C-alpha positions as a printed NumPy array, in Angstrom:
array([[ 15.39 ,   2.319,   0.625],
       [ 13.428,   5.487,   1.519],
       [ 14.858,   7.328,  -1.698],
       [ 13.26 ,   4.289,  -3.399],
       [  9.837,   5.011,  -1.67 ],
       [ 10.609,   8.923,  -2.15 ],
       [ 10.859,   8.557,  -6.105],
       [  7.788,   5.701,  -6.628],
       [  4.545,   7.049,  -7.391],
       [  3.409,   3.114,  -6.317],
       [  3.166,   1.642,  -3.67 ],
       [  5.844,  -1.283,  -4.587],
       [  6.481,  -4.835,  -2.332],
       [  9.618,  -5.383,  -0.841],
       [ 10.513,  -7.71 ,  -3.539],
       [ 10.275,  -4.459,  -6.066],
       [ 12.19 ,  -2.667,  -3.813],
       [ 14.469,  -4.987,  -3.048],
       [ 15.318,  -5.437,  -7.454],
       [ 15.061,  -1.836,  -7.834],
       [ 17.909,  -1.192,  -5.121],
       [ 19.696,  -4.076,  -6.643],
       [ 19.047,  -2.547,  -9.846],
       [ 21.016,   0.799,  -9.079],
       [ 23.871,  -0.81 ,  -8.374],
       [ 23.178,  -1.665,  -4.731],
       [ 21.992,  -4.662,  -2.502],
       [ 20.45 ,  -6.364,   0.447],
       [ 18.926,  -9.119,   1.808],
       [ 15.265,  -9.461,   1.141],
       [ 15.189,  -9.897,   5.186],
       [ 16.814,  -7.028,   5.64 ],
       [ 14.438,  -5.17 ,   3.48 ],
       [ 11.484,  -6.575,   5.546],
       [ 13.271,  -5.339,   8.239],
       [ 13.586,  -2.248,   7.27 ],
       [ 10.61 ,  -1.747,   6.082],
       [  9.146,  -2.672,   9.172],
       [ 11.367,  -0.199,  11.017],
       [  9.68 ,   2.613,   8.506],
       [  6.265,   1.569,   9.214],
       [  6.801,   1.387,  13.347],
       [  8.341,   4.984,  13.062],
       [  5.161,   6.215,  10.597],
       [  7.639,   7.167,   7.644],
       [  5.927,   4.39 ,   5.713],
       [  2.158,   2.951,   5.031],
       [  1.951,  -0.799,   4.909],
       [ -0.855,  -2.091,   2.957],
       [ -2.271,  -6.065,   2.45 ],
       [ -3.425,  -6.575,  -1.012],
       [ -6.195,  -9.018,  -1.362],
       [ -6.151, -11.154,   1.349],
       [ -2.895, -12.616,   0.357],
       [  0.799, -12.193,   2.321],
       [  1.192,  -9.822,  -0.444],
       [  1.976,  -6.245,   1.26 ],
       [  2.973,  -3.395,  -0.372],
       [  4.639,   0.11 ,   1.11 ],
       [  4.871,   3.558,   0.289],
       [  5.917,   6.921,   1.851],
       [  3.759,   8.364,   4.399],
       [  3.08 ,  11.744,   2.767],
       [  1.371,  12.939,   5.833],
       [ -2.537,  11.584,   4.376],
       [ -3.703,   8.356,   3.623],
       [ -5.002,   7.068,   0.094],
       [ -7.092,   4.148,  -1.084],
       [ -6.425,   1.95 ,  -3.993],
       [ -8.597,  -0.345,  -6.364],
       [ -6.898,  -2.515,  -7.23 ],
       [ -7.17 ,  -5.293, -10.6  ],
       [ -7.959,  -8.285,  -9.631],
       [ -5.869,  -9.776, -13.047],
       [ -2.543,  -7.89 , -13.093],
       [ -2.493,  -6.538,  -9.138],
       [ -2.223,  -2.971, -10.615],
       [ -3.037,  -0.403,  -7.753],
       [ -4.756,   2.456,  -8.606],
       [ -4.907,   5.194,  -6.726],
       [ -8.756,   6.566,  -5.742],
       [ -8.654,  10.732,  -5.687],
       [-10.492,  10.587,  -2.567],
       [-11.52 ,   8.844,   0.549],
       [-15.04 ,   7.305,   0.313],
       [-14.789,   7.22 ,   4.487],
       [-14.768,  10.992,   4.415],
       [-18.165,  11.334,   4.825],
       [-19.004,   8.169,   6.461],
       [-20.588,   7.771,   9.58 ],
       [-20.018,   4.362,  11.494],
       [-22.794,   2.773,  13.496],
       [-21.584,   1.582,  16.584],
       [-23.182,  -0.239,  19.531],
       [-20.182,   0.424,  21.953],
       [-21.171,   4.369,  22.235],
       [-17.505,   4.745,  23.374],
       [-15.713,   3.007,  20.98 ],
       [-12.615,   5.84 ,  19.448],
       [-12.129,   5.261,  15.514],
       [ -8.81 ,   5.983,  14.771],
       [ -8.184,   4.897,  11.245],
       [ -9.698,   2.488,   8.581],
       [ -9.052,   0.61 ,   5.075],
       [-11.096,   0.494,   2.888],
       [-10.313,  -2.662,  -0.21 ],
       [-12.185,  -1.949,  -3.464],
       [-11.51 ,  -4.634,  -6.395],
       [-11.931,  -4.697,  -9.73 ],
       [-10.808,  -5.011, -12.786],
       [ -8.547,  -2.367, -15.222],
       [ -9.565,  -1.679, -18.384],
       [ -6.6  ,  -3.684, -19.58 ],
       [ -7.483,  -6.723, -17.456],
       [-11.855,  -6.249, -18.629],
       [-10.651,  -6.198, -22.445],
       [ -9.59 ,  -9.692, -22.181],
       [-12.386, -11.279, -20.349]])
């Protein structure tokens, strides 16, 4: 599974994962992709991330720096933003103390695939 994640440029769900493993001649449970997949996340070699308010989660490597997606609001395609839009961002907080230690940030849309046919 984490050659899988290695070789996608995507993040992928562990339904993808679980055909593409299945595809190469292996297999597994989709539990036991969950699982495992869980296991990466809890020991930071993988990034879990929701998409659109749905049970839908998708995973990819932990390269050591987060990215942001937008993602289509027609197909699901991700696409990955070439920065962070927090970078720069300053939060207002009333609790003076409160630590940030991470974010996400969801931006939707639609590809230009998706916009052609509306």
């Amino acid at each position: 599974m984490l050659a899988v994640l290695k070789e996608s440029a995507q993040p992928m769900s562990a339904q993808e994962i679980s055909a593409r493993i299945s595809k190469e001649g292996g297999g597994a449970w989709l539990s036991t992709v969950y699982r495992i997949l869980e296991l990466f996340v809890e020991k930071k070699l993988a990034i879990k991330t929701s998409i659109m308010n749905s049970e839908t989660a998708v995973y990819e490597l932990n390269r050591e720096h987060h990215r942001h997606y937008a993602v289509c609001i027609g197909c699901h395609k991700m696409i990955p933003m070439e920065n962070c839009p927090m970078e720069s961002f300053i939060p207002r907080i009333k609790d003076k103390d409160f630590q940030v230690i991470g974010h996400n940030l969801e931006v939707y849309g639609y590809c230009k695939d998706c916009a052609a046919k509306k």
